[in-house]
PDB file of C-alpha atoms in Angstrom:
ATOM      1  CA  MET A  81     -53.638 -61.196  39.106  1.00 84.00           C
ATOM      2  CA  GLU A  82     -55.164 -64.247  39.016  1.00 94.00           C
ATOM      3  CA  GLU A  83     -55.281 -66.684  41.661  1.00 97.00           C
ATOM      4  CA  VAL A  84     -55.948 -70.664  41.302  1.00 97.00           C
ATOM      5  CA  GLU A  85     -56.320 -72.795  43.899  1.00 98.00           C
ATOM      6  CA  CYS A  86     -55.772 -76.501  43.032  1.00 98.00           C
ATOM      7  CA  ASP A  87     -54.402 -79.901  44.938  1.00 98.00           C
ATOM      8  CA  VAL A  88     -51.535 -80.498  42.024  1.00 98.00           C
ATOM      9  CA  VAL A  89     -49.714 -78.320  39.623  1.00 98.00           C
ATOM     10  CA  ILE A  90     -47.393 -79.167  37.455  1.00 98.00           C
ATOM     11  CA  VAL A  91     -44.682 -77.320  35.746  1.00 98.00           C
ATOM     12  CA  GLY A  92     -43.820 -78.817  32.518  1.00 97.00           C
ATOM     13  CA  GLY A  93     -46.282 -80.579  29.677  1.00 96.00           C
ATOM     14  CA  GLY A  94     -43.923 -83.058  28.463  1.00 95.00           C
ATOM     15  CA  PRO A  95     -44.793 -87.215  28.850  1.00 96.00           C
ATOM     16  CA  ALA A  96     -43.910 -87.070  32.011  1.00 98.00           C
ATOM     17  CA  GLY A  97     -46.064 -84.175  33.380  1.00 98.00           C
ATOM     18  CA  CYS A  98     -49.073 -85.463  31.184  1.00 98.00           C
ATOM     19  CA  THR A  99     -48.802 -88.992  32.307  1.00 98.00           C
ATOM     20  CA  CYS A 100     -48.625 -87.315  35.913  1.00 98.00           C
ATOM     21  CA  ALA A 101     -51.804 -85.272  34.913  1.00 98.00           C
ATOM     22  CA  LEU A 102     -53.536 -88.270  33.398  1.00 98.00           C
ATOM     23  CA  TYR A 103     -53.340 -90.264  36.794  1.00 97.00           C
ATOM     24  CA  THR A 104     -53.888 -87.371  39.475  1.00 97.00           C
ATOM     25  CA  SER A 105     -57.044 -86.234  37.501  1.00 97.00           C
ATOM     26  CA  ARG A 106     -58.518 -89.358  37.395  1.00 96.00           C
ATOM     27  CA  ALA A 107     -57.619 -89.881  41.337  1.00 95.00           C
ATOM     28  CA  ASP A 108     -59.945 -86.975  41.258  1.00 95.00           C
ATOM     29  CA  LEU A 109     -57.484 -84.319  42.459  1.00 97.00           C
ATOM     30  CA  LYS A 110     -57.762 -80.885  41.023  1.00 98.00           C
ATOM     31  CA  THR A 111     -54.798 -80.868  38.214  1.00 98.00           C
ATOM     32  CA  VAL A 112     -52.979 -77.728  36.796  1.00 98.00           C
ATOM     33  CA  VAL A 113     -50.465 -78.677  33.935  1.00 98.00           C
ATOM     34  CA  LEU A 114     -48.188 -74.793  33.235  1.00 98.00           C
ATOM     35  CA  ASP A 115     -46.212 -75.624  30.030  1.00 96.00           C
ATOM     36  CA  LYS A 116     -43.785 -72.661  28.615  1.00 91.00           C
ATOM     37  CA  ASN A 117     -44.489 -73.858  25.356  1.00 87.00           C
ATOM     38  CA  PRO A 118     -45.722 -77.370  24.103  1.00 86.00           C
ATOM     39  CA  ALA A 119     -43.653 -77.225  20.665  1.00 82.00           C
ATOM     40  CA  THR A 120     -40.383 -76.875  22.127  1.00 78.00           C
ATOM     41  CA  GLY A 121     -39.861 -80.261  24.154  1.00 84.00           C
ATOM     42  CA  ALA A 122     -37.720 -83.247  23.480  1.00 86.00           C
ATOM     43  CA  LEU A 123     -40.689 -85.175  22.438  1.00 89.00           C
ATOM     44  CA  ALA A 124     -42.133 -82.167  20.509  1.00 85.00           C
ATOM     45  CA  ILE A 125     -39.027 -81.713  18.071  1.00 80.00           C
ATOM     46  CA  THR A 126     -38.501 -85.604  17.467  1.00 83.00           C
ATOM     47  CA  HIS A 127     -39.263 -86.622  14.022  1.00 80.00           C
ATOM     48  CA  THR A 128     -40.786 -89.801  14.435  1.00 84.00           C
ATOM     49  CA  ILE A 129     -41.487 -92.378  17.433  1.00 86.00           C
ATOM     50  CA  ALA A 130     -40.527 -95.878  16.711  1.00 81.00           C
ATOM     51  CA  ASN A 131     -39.910 -97.084  19.926  1.00 87.00           C
ATOM     52  CA  TYR A 132     -42.729 -96.203  22.028  1.00 91.00           C
ATOM     53  CA  PRO A 133     -45.053 -99.528  22.815  1.00 93.00           C
ATOM     54  CA  GLY A 134     -48.102 -99.295  21.198  1.00 92.00           C
ATOM     55  CA  VAL A 135     -47.644 -96.435  18.878  1.00 89.00           C
ATOM     56  CA  ASP A 136     -47.216 -96.679  15.030  1.00 89.00           C
ATOM     57  CA  SER A 137     -43.676 -96.039  14.046  1.00 84.00           C
ATOM     58  CA  THR A 138     -44.607 -93.341  11.447  1.00 88.00           C
ATOM     59  CA  MET A 139     -46.235 -91.113  14.107  1.00 92.00           C
ATOM     60  CA  SER A 140     -44.411 -88.203  15.097  1.00 91.00           C
ATOM     61  CA  GLY A 141     -43.313 -86.714  18.456  1.00 91.00           C
ATOM     62  CA  MET A 142     -45.778 -83.506  18.519  1.00 91.00           C
ATOM     63  CA  GLU A 143     -48.571 -86.066  17.562  1.00 94.00           C
ATOM     64  CA  LEU A 144     -48.281 -88.376  20.527  1.00 95.00           C
ATOM     65  CA  GLN A 145     -47.441 -85.091  22.529  1.00 95.00           C
ATOM     66  CA  ASP A 146     -51.402 -83.891  21.551  1.00 95.00           C
ATOM     67  CA  LEU A 147     -52.671 -87.442  22.108  1.00 96.00           C
ATOM     68  CA  MET A 148     -50.741 -87.566  25.729  1.00 97.00           C
ATOM     69  CA  LYS A 149     -52.116 -83.826  26.115  1.00 97.00           C
ATOM     70  CA  LYS A 150     -55.858 -84.431  25.067  1.00 97.00           C
ATOM     71  CA  GLN A 151     -55.878 -87.766  27.200  1.00 97.00           C
ATOM     72  CA  ALA A 152     -55.165 -85.930  30.259  1.00 98.00           C
ATOM     73  CA  GLU A 153     -57.422 -82.846  29.542  1.00 98.00           C
ATOM     74  CA  ASP A 154     -60.311 -85.430  28.929  1.00 98.00           C
ATOM     75  CA  TYR A 155     -59.687 -86.192  32.383  1.00 97.00           C
ATOM     76  CA  GLY A 156     -60.008 -82.654  33.835  1.00 97.00           C
ATOM     77  CA  THR A 157     -56.674 -81.438  33.856  1.00 98.00           C
ATOM     78  CA  ASP A 158     -56.540 -77.596  33.429  1.00 98.00           C
ATOM     79  CA  TYR A 159     -53.785 -77.313  30.846  1.00 98.00           C
ATOM     80  CA  ARG A 160     -52.159 -73.595  30.387  1.00 97.00           C
ATOM     81  CA  ARG A 161     -49.547 -72.101  28.536  1.00 95.00           C
ATOM     82  CA  ALA A 162     -47.817 -70.243  31.151  1.00 94.00           C
ATOM     83  CA  GLN A 163     -44.007 -69.605  32.041  1.00 92.00           C
ATOM     84  CA  VAL A 164     -42.853 -70.094  35.380  1.00 94.00           C
ATOM     85  CA  PHE A 165     -40.600 -67.323  36.865  1.00 92.00           C
ATOM     86  CA  MET A 166     -40.613 -68.064  40.919  1.00 93.00           C
ATOM     87  CA  LEU A 167     -41.467 -70.777  43.376  1.00 96.00           C
ATOM     88  CA  GLU A 168     -42.515 -70.429  47.061  1.00 96.00           C
ATOM     89  CA  ILE A 169     -42.456 -73.917  48.340  1.00 96.00           C
ATOM     90  CA  ASP A 170     -41.475 -73.822  52.368  1.00 92.00           C
ATOM     91  CA  GLY A 171     -45.027 -74.129  53.577  1.00 92.00           C
ATOM     92  CA  GLU A 172     -47.829 -76.414  53.104  1.00 94.00           C
ATOM     93  CA  THR A 173     -49.370 -74.618  50.145  1.00 97.00           C
ATOM     94  CA  LYS A 174     -46.712 -74.402  46.922  1.00 98.00           C
ATOM     95  CA  ASN A 175     -47.456 -71.144  45.148  1.00 97.00           C
ATOM     96  CA  VAL A 176     -45.963 -71.194  41.750  1.00 97.00           C
ATOM     97  CA  TYR A 177     -46.377 -67.498  40.299  1.00 96.00           C
ATOM     98  CA  THR A 178     -46.272 -66.885  36.424  1.00 95.00           C
ATOM     99  CA  PRO A 179     -46.571 -63.481  34.532  1.00 91.00           C
ATOM    100  CA  ASP A 180     -50.232 -63.405  34.964  1.00 92.00           C
ATOM    101  CA  ALA A 181     -51.578 -65.875  37.990  1.00 96.00           C
ATOM    102  CA  ILE A 182     -50.879 -67.411  40.910  1.00 98.00           C
ATOM    103  CA  PHE A 183     -50.868 -71.089  41.553  1.00 98.00           C
ATOM    104  CA  LYS A 184     -51.500 -72.520  44.945  1.00 98.00           C
ATOM    105  CA  ALA A 185     -51.259 -76.311  45.494  1.00 98.00           C
ATOM    106  CA  ARG A 186     -51.113 -78.840  47.478  1.00 98.00           C
ATOM    107  CA  CYS A 187     -48.556 -80.580  45.898  1.00 98.00           C
ATOM    108  CA  LEU A 188     -45.752 -79.312  43.084  1.00 98.00           C
ATOM    109  CA  VAL A 189     -44.658 -81.491  40.395  1.00 98.00           C
ATOM    110  CA  LEU A 190     -41.578 -80.479  38.312  1.00 98.00           C
ATOM    111  CA  ALA A 191     -41.477 -81.548  34.655  1.00 98.00           C
ATOM    112  CA  THR A 192     -39.663 -79.298  32.948  1.00 96.00           C
ATOM    113  CA  GLY A 193     -37.022 -81.687  31.074  1.00 94.00           C
ATOM    114  CA  ALA A 194     -33.379 -81.415  30.123  1.00 90.00           C
ATOM    115  CA  MET A 195     -33.180 -78.944  27.150  1.00 82.00           C
ATOM    116  CA  GLY A 196     -31.486 -76.192  29.471  1.00 76.00           C
ATOM    117  CA  ARG A 197     -27.849 -74.705  28.885  1.00 78.00           C
ATOM    118  CA  LYS A 198     -25.288 -73.531  30.995  1.00 78.00           C
ATOM    119  CA  PRO A 199     -24.383 -69.881  30.050  1.00 81.00           C
ATOM    120  CA  SER A 200     -22.052 -70.098  27.089  1.00 86.00           C
ATOM    121  CA  PHE A 201     -21.774 -67.118  25.106  1.00 95.00           C
ATOM    122  CA  GLU A 202     -19.331 -64.713  26.590  1.00 96.00           C
ATOM    123  CA  GLY A 203     -20.772 -61.761  29.333  1.00 96.00           C
ATOM    124  CA  GLU A 204     -24.240 -64.319  29.490  1.00 94.00           C
ATOM    125  CA  GLU A 205     -24.131 -65.390  32.780  1.00 91.00           C
ATOM    126  CA  THR A 206     -22.530 -61.766  33.615  1.00 94.00           C
ATOM    127  CA  TYR A 207     -25.340 -59.805  33.027  1.00 94.00           C
ATOM    128  CA  LEU A 208     -27.919 -62.365  33.541  1.00 89.00           C
ATOM    129  CA  GLY A 209     -31.189 -60.812  34.912  1.00 86.00           C
ATOM    130  CA  ARG A 210     -29.267 -57.546  34.056  1.00 92.00           C
ATOM    131  CA  GLY A 211     -30.055 -57.346  30.558  1.00 95.00           C
ATOM    132  CA  VAL A 212     -29.732 -61.124  29.894  1.00 94.00           C
ATOM    133  CA  SER A 213     -33.111 -62.949  29.849  1.00 90.00           C
ATOM    134  CA  TYR A 214     -34.801 -66.277  28.709  1.00 88.00           C
ATOM    135  CA  CYS A 215     -38.084 -65.050  29.416  1.00 84.00           C
ATOM    136  CA  ALA A 216     -39.639 -61.938  26.650  1.00 89.00           C
ATOM    137  CA  THR A 217     -42.923 -62.798  28.643  1.00 81.00           C
ATOM    138  CA  CYS A 218     -41.476 -61.989  31.802  1.00 79.00           C
ATOM    139  CA  ASP A 219     -39.456 -59.270  31.002  1.00 87.00           C
ATOM    140  CA  GLY A 220     -40.356 -57.751  27.974  1.00 90.00           C
ATOM    141  CA  ALA A 221     -42.260 -54.825  29.388  1.00 90.00           C
ATOM    142  CA  PHE A 222     -38.898 -53.293  30.628  1.00 92.00           C
ATOM    143  CA  TYR A 223     -37.674 -52.918  27.254  1.00 96.00           C
ATOM    144  CA  ARG A 224     -40.342 -50.387  25.812  1.00 96.00           C
ATOM    145  CA  ASP A 225     -38.999 -48.338  22.849  1.00 97.00           C
ATOM    146  CA  SER A 226     -35.359 -50.068  23.305  1.00 97.00           C
ATOM    147  CA  GLU A 227     -33.425 -52.227  21.140  1.00 98.00           C
ATOM    148  CA  VAL A 228     -33.168 -56.027  22.069  1.00 98.00           C
ATOM    149  CA  ALA A 229     -31.977 -59.113  20.609  1.00 98.00           C
ATOM    150  CA  VAL A 230     -33.490 -62.721  20.160  1.00 98.00           C
ATOM    151  CA  VAL A 231     -30.811 -65.286  19.875  1.00 97.00           C
ATOM    152  CA  GLY A 232     -32.057 -68.681  18.049  1.00 94.00           C
ATOM    153  CA  VAL A 233     -34.306 -70.320  15.884  1.00 93.00           C
ATOM    154  CA  SER A 234     -36.635 -72.239  17.677  1.00 89.00           C
ATOM    155  CA  GLN A 235     -40.530 -72.044  17.560  1.00 87.00           C
ATOM    156  CA  GLU A 236     -39.896 -70.672  21.222  1.00 87.00           C
ATOM    157  CA  ALA A 237     -37.784 -67.978  19.827  1.00 92.00           C
ATOM    158  CA  ILE A 238     -40.164 -66.688  17.408  1.00 94.00           C
ATOM    159  CA  GLU A 239     -43.380 -66.414  19.791  1.00 92.00           C
ATOM    160  CA  GLU A 240     -41.158 -64.751  22.258  1.00 93.00           C
ATOM    161  CA  ALA A 241     -39.152 -62.493  19.375  1.00 96.00           C
ATOM    162  CA  HIS A 242     -43.217 -61.567  18.445  1.00 96.00           C
ATOM    163  CA  PHE A 243     -44.031 -60.548  21.598  1.00 95.00           C
ATOM    164  CA  LEU A 244     -41.164 -58.443  22.168  1.00 97.00           C
ATOM    165  CA  THR A 245     -42.244 -56.457  19.065  1.00 97.00           C
ATOM    166  CA  LYS A 246     -45.086 -55.599  21.053  1.00 96.00           C
ATOM    167  CA  PHE A 247     -42.314 -53.229  23.520  1.00 97.00           C
ATOM    168  CA  ALA A 248     -39.309 -52.861  21.471  1.00 97.00           C
ATOM    169  CA  SER A 249     -38.226 -50.472  18.964  1.00 98.00           C
ATOM    170  CA  THR A 250     -36.535 -52.434  16.848  1.00 98.00           C
ATOM    171  CA  VAL A 251     -35.742 -56.757  17.565  1.00 98.00           C
ATOM    172  CA  TYR A 252     -32.777 -58.150  15.916  1.00 98.00           C
ATOM    173  CA  TRP A 253     -33.319 -61.926  15.447  1.00 98.00           C
ATOM    174  CA  ILE A 254     -30.208 -63.513  15.374  1.00 98.00           C
ATOM    175  CA  THR A 255     -30.379 -67.243  13.797  1.00 97.00           C
ATOM    176  CA  ASN A 256     -27.637 -69.396  12.353  1.00 95.00           C
ATOM    177  CA  LYS A 257     -29.954 -70.556   9.457  1.00 95.00           C
ATOM    178  CA  ASP A 258     -32.995 -69.804   7.939  1.00 95.00           C
ATOM    179  CA  PRO A 259     -36.320 -70.541   9.462  1.00 93.00           C
ATOM    180  CA  PRO A 260     -38.225 -73.107   7.758  1.00 89.00           C
ATOM    181  CA  GLU A 261     -40.634 -71.610   4.720  1.00 89.00           C
ATOM    182  CA  ASP A 262     -43.835 -73.098   5.776  1.00 92.00           C
ATOM    183  CA  ASN A 263     -43.523 -71.595   9.273  1.00 92.00           C
ATOM    184  CA  ASP A 264     -46.202 -69.089   9.194  1.00 95.00           C
ATOM    185  CA  LEU A 265     -45.672 -67.556  12.421  1.00 94.00           C
ATOM    186  CA  ALA A 266     -41.956 -66.813  11.329  1.00 95.00           C
ATOM    187  CA  CYS A 267     -43.600 -65.082   8.319  1.00 96.00           C
ATOM    188  CA  ASP A 268     -45.752 -63.389  10.461  1.00 97.00           C
ATOM    189  CA  LEU A 269     -42.453 -61.808  12.463  1.00 97.00           C
ATOM    190  CA  LEU A 270     -40.243 -61.205   9.244  1.00 96.00           C
ATOM    191  CA  ALA A 271     -42.891 -58.720   7.846  1.00 96.00           C
ATOM    192  CA  LYS A 272     -43.039 -57.047  11.233  1.00 97.00           C
ATOM    193  CA  GLU A 273     -41.716 -53.449  10.875  1.00 97.00           C
ATOM    194  CA  ASN A 274     -39.432 -53.407  13.756  1.00 97.00           C
ATOM    195  CA  VAL A 275     -38.026 -56.787  13.138  1.00 98.00           C
ATOM    196  CA  ARG A 276     -34.208 -57.060  11.424  1.00 98.00           C
ATOM    197  CA  HIS A 277     -33.521 -60.425  10.973  1.00 98.00           C
ATOM    198  CA  LEU A 278     -30.170 -61.618  10.599  1.00 97.00           C
ATOM    199  CA  THR A 279     -29.664 -65.073   9.223  1.00 97.00           C
ATOM    200  CA  LYS A 280     -26.391 -67.434   9.410  1.00 97.00           C
ATOM    201  CA  THR A 281     -24.956 -65.447  12.102  1.00 97.00           C
ATOM    202  CA  ARG A 282     -24.021 -66.095  15.669  1.00 96.00           C
ATOM    203  CA  LEU A 283     -23.955 -64.079  18.961  1.00 97.00           C
ATOM    204  CA  VAL A 284     -20.129 -63.671  19.830  1.00 97.00           C
ATOM    205  CA  ASN A 285     -20.324 -61.944  23.190  1.00 98.00           C
ATOM    206  CA  ILE A 286     -22.387 -59.632  25.332  1.00 98.00           C
ATOM    207  CA  ASP A 287     -21.269 -56.206  26.282  1.00 97.00           C
ATOM    208  CA  GLY A 288     -22.252 -54.271  29.370  1.00 97.00           C
ATOM    209  CA  ASP A 289     -21.246 -52.453  32.270  1.00 96.00           C
ATOM    210  CA  ALA A 290     -22.247 -51.595  35.848  1.00 94.00           C
ATOM    211  CA  SER A 291     -25.657 -50.781  34.730  1.00 94.00           C
ATOM    212  CA  GLY A 292     -26.467 -54.116  32.738  1.00 96.00           C
ATOM    213  CA  VAL A 293     -25.917 -54.456  28.857  1.00 97.00           C
ATOM    214  CA  THR A 294     -24.875 -52.083  26.492  1.00 97.00           C
ATOM    215  CA  GLY A 295     -24.638 -54.178  23.274  1.00 98.00           C
ATOM    216  CA  ILE A 296     -23.498 -57.147  21.460  1.00 98.00           C
ATOM    217  CA  ASN A 297     -21.007 -58.403  18.768  1.00 98.00           C
ATOM    218  CA  ILE A 298     -22.622 -60.770  16.106  1.00 98.00           C
ATOM    219  CA  ARG A 299     -20.529 -62.504  13.225  1.00 97.00           C
ATOM    220  CA  THR A 300     -22.301 -63.792  10.067  1.00 96.00           C
ATOM    221  CA  PHE A 301     -20.857 -66.543   8.539  1.00 96.00           C
ATOM    222  CA  GLY A 302     -17.839 -65.872   6.213  1.00 93.00           C
ATOM    223  CA  ALA A 303     -17.620 -62.151   7.417  1.00 95.00           C
ATOM    224  CA  ASP A 304     -14.061 -61.309   8.676  1.00 94.00           C
ATOM    225  CA  SER A 305     -14.791 -59.401  11.453  1.00 95.00           C
ATOM    226  CA  ASP A 306     -17.250 -58.664  14.125  1.00 96.00           C
ATOM    227  CA  GLU A 307     -20.498 -56.026  13.652  1.00 97.00           C
ATOM    228  CA  HIS A 308     -21.892 -54.526  17.185  1.00 98.00           C
ATOM    229  CA  LEU A 309     -24.964 -53.900  17.845  1.00 98.00           C
ATOM    230  CA  ASP A 310     -26.238 -51.245  20.498  1.00 97.00           C
ATOM    231  CA  VAL A 311     -29.059 -53.051  22.426  1.00 98.00           C
ATOM    232  CA  GLU A 312     -30.062 -52.849  25.871  1.00 97.00           C
ATOM    233  CA  GLY A 313     -31.468 -56.593  26.252  1.00 97.00           C
ATOM    234  CA  VAL A 314     -30.471 -60.052  24.802  1.00 97.00           C
ATOM    235  CA  PHE A 315     -32.845 -62.813  24.873  1.00 96.00           C
ATOM    236  CA  ILE A 316     -31.478 -66.328  24.556  1.00 95.00           C
ATOM    237  CA  TYR A 317     -33.150 -69.358  22.923  1.00 91.00           C
ATOM    238  CA  VAL A 318     -30.546 -72.020  22.401  1.00 89.00           C
ATOM    239  CA  ALA A 319     -31.287 -75.566  23.621  1.00 79.00           C
ATOM    240  CA  GLY A 320     -28.728 -77.871  25.580  1.00 79.00           C
ATOM    241  CA  GLN A 321     -29.125 -81.110  27.328  1.00 78.00           C
ATOM    242  CA  LYS A 322     -28.888 -79.439  31.174  1.00 87.00           C
ATOM    243  CA  PRO A 323     -31.993 -80.295  33.504  1.00 91.00           C
ATOM    244  CA  MET A 324     -34.118 -76.841  33.509  1.00 91.00           C
ATOM    245  CA  THR A 325     -34.219 -75.794  36.794  1.00 92.00           C
ATOM    246  CA  ASP A 326     -33.497 -71.794  36.703  1.00 88.00           C
ATOM    247  CA  PHE A 327     -36.875 -71.204  38.165  1.00 91.00           C
ATOM    248  CA  ILE A 328     -36.417 -73.132  41.063  1.00 92.00           C
ATOM    249  CA  GLY A 329     -34.152 -71.556  42.812  1.00 82.00           C
ATOM    250  CA  HIS A 330     -31.023 -73.271  45.177  1.00 78.00           C
ATOM    251  CA  ASN A 331     -32.119 -71.946  48.674  1.00 84.00           C
ATOM    252  CA  ASN A 332     -35.127 -73.519  48.768  1.00 88.00           C
ATOM    253  CA  GLY A 333     -34.299 -77.043  50.348  1.00 93.00           C
ATOM    254  CA  ILE A 334     -34.480 -78.852  46.726  1.00 96.00           C
ATOM    255  CA  GLU A 335     -31.403 -81.335  46.737  1.00 96.00           C
ATOM    256  CA  PHE A 336     -29.572 -81.191  43.447  1.00 95.00           C
ATOM    257  CA  LYS A 337     -27.014 -83.894  41.890  1.00 93.00           C
ATOM    258  CA  GLU A 338     -23.833 -82.623  40.839  1.00 90.00           C
ATOM    259  CA  ASP A 339     -24.521 -82.711  37.198  1.00 88.00           C
ATOM    260  CA  GLY A 340     -27.432 -80.526  37.946  1.00 90.00           C
ATOM    261  CA  GLY A 341     -30.639 -83.240  38.405  1.00 94.00           C
ATOM    262  CA  VAL A 342     -33.078 -83.003  41.132  1.00 97.00           C
ATOM    263  CA  VAL A 343     -32.635 -85.524  43.720  1.00 97.00           C
ATOM    264  CA  VAL A 344     -35.531 -87.936  44.133  1.00 98.00           C
ATOM    265  CA  ASN A 345     -36.529 -91.069  45.695  1.00 97.00           C
ATOM    266  CA  ASP A 346     -38.328 -93.811  44.912  1.00 97.00           C
ATOM    267  CA  GLU A 347     -41.760 -92.527  44.930  1.00 97.00           C
ATOM    268  CA  MET A 348     -40.562 -89.474  42.795  1.00 98.00           C
ATOM    269  CA  ALA A 349     -40.661 -86.992  46.152  1.00 98.00           C
ATOM    270  CA  THR A 350     -37.864 -84.362  46.463  1.00 98.00           C
ATOM    271  CA  SER A 351     -36.318 -83.342  49.568  1.00 97.00           C
ATOM    272  CA  VAL A 352     -38.814 -80.787  50.023  1.00 97.00           C
ATOM    273  CA  ASP A 353     -42.293 -81.931  51.456  1.00 96.00           C
ATOM    274  CA  GLY A 354     -45.041 -82.259  49.005  1.00 97.00           C
ATOM    275  CA  VAL A 355     -42.756 -81.863  45.660  1.00 98.00           C
ATOM    276  CA  PHE A 356     -41.737 -84.274  43.233  1.00 98.00           C
ATOM    277  CA  ALA A 357     -39.832 -84.373  39.967  1.00 98.00           C
ATOM    278  CA  ILE A 358     -40.014 -86.512  37.240  1.00 98.00           C
ATOM    279  CA  GLY A 359     -38.663 -86.861  33.623  1.00 97.00           C
ATOM    280  CA  ASP A 360     -35.461 -85.898  32.622  1.00 95.00           C
ATOM    281  CA  ILE A 361     -35.036 -82.878  34.691  1.00 96.00           C
ATOM    282  CA  ARG A 362     -33.569 -85.581  37.250  1.00 96.00           C
ATOM    283  CA  ASN A 363     -30.767 -86.408  34.472  1.00 92.00           C
ATOM    284  CA  THR A 364     -30.951 -89.987  34.259  1.00 89.00           C
ATOM    285  CA  PRO A 365     -28.651 -91.930  31.685  1.00 86.00           C
ATOM    286  CA  TYR A 366     -32.335 -93.132  30.360  1.00 88.00           C
ATOM    287  CA  LYS A 367     -33.672 -90.338  28.552  1.00 88.00           C
ATOM    288  CA  GLN A 368     -36.744 -92.151  27.018  1.00 92.00           C
ATOM    289  CA  VAL A 369     -40.164 -91.189  26.617  1.00 94.00           C
ATOM    290  CA  VAL A 370     -41.266 -94.212  28.493  1.00 96.00           C
ATOM    291  CA  VAL A 371     -39.414 -93.925  31.342  1.00 96.00           C
ATOM    292  CA  ALA A 372     -40.508 -90.304  31.517  1.00 96.00           C
ATOM    293  CA  ALA A 373     -44.308 -91.593  31.349  1.00 97.00           C
ATOM    294  CA  ALA A 374     -43.257 -94.329  34.159  1.00 97.00           C
ATOM    295  CA  ASP A 375     -41.860 -91.212  36.188  1.00 98.00           C
ATOM    296  CA  GLY A 376     -45.152 -89.853  35.945  1.00 98.00           C
ATOM    297  CA  CYS A 377     -47.265 -92.369  36.989  1.00 97.00           C
ATOM    298  CA  ILE A 378     -45.118 -93.589  39.928  1.00 97.00           C
ATOM    299  CA  ALA A 379     -45.330 -89.818  41.397  1.00 98.00           C
ATOM    300  CA  ALA A 380     -48.924 -89.303  40.801  1.00 97.00           C
ATOM    301  CA  MET A 381     -49.937 -92.482  42.569  1.00 96.00           C
ATOM    302  CA  ALA A 382     -47.255 -91.442  45.368  1.00 97.00           C
ATOM    303  CA  ILE A 383     -49.159 -88.271  45.354  1.00 97.00           C
ATOM    304  CA  ASP A 384     -52.262 -89.433  45.612  1.00 95.00           C
ATOM    305  CA  LYS A 385     -51.258 -91.320  48.742  1.00 95.00           C
ATOM    306  CA  TYR A 386     -49.347 -88.485  50.147  1.00 95.00           C
ATOM    307  CA  LEU A 387     -52.400 -86.063  49.844  1.00 95.00           C
ATOM    308  CA  LYS A 388     -55.342 -88.917  50.692  1.00 90.00           C
ATOM    309  CA  GLY A 389     -53.078 -89.777  54.015  1.00 85.00           C
ATOM    310  CA  ARG A 390     -53.046 -93.731  52.639  1.00 79.00           C
ATOM    311  CA  LYS A 391     -50.098 -95.786  53.765  1.00 74.00           C
ATOM    312  CA  ARG A 392     -50.163 -97.796  50.658  1.00 78.00           C
ATOM    313  CA  ILE A 393     -50.626 -96.987  46.821  1.00 78.00           C
ATOM    314  CA  LYS A 394     -53.786 -97.480  45.426  1.00 73.00           C
ATOM    315  CA  VAL A 395     -53.813 -99.300  41.941  1.00 71.00           C
ATOM    316  CA  ASP A 396     -55.409 -97.825  39.160  1.00 66.00           C
ATOM    317  CA  TRP A 397     -56.987-100.903  37.916  1.00 60.00           C
ATOM    318  CA  ILE A 398     -59.486-103.464  39.069  1.00 59.00           C
ATOM    319  CA  HIS A 399     -59.252-107.257  38.335  1.00 54.00           C
ATOM    320  CA  GLN A 400     -62.521-108.651  37.270  1.00 53.00           C
TER     321      GLN A 400
END
């Protein structure tokens, strides 16, 4: 497994994460951004951006996202597509684990947004980690020659279902609507011999026993009864509005608010030394791109002060 040492690792590549990376990279801090999927964040799925200062009102969220990413990379940010599944943050070095690498950083920034959700399907919470998963990249290999279900029509669901086709004997792709006809990846997925697409269908519940998931019940819109599928794994990709903190854990010292947001101070520092949280993961009522970007700037300047042992913030410009 690859080991990467850096000054700052940022989990999440949205406007908060990219802005933070831009500033830390400009401050000559070796910065890595770990982004699960750039196409599924709140900004990326926004049709047009009309209220971000200086931006053409016809620009799409994805276009703005790409510009932010490129700007950070132009200053040296190491941007990687990766799913984080575990953190070790109790020491001076913060260890961030992905399926392919361990990232060892002096500071960690949490910027994963708030498109998560509480378990909402019957049996989901009961069998989470025992057949229910939110990460095919992490768990797909456990289902070699097994039948699995993927729930969701997002780009993330499509990519994860693609990954599962390498292992599973059958991938049931369950969507509440047809995927876009111009989505080449979805077309490729539907052409796979081991994929069975069940459109205009919803997941009703997840069945299991002491060993884990044993099947699911689904219902096609307009049908009078449920259909049962014998599957061993259920991968759920349905977006919500809950801060995405599942990978953080709740026994490592990070303080959470009652609504699930991460508690920070005025410098975006959490209750754990060297760990910062920015953007919608804080679950403030002001879920705007410009606010997320501001969070990233504040955290980056605070990190620069923290790592370089200064008592004051160093500004990023010089008046002539």
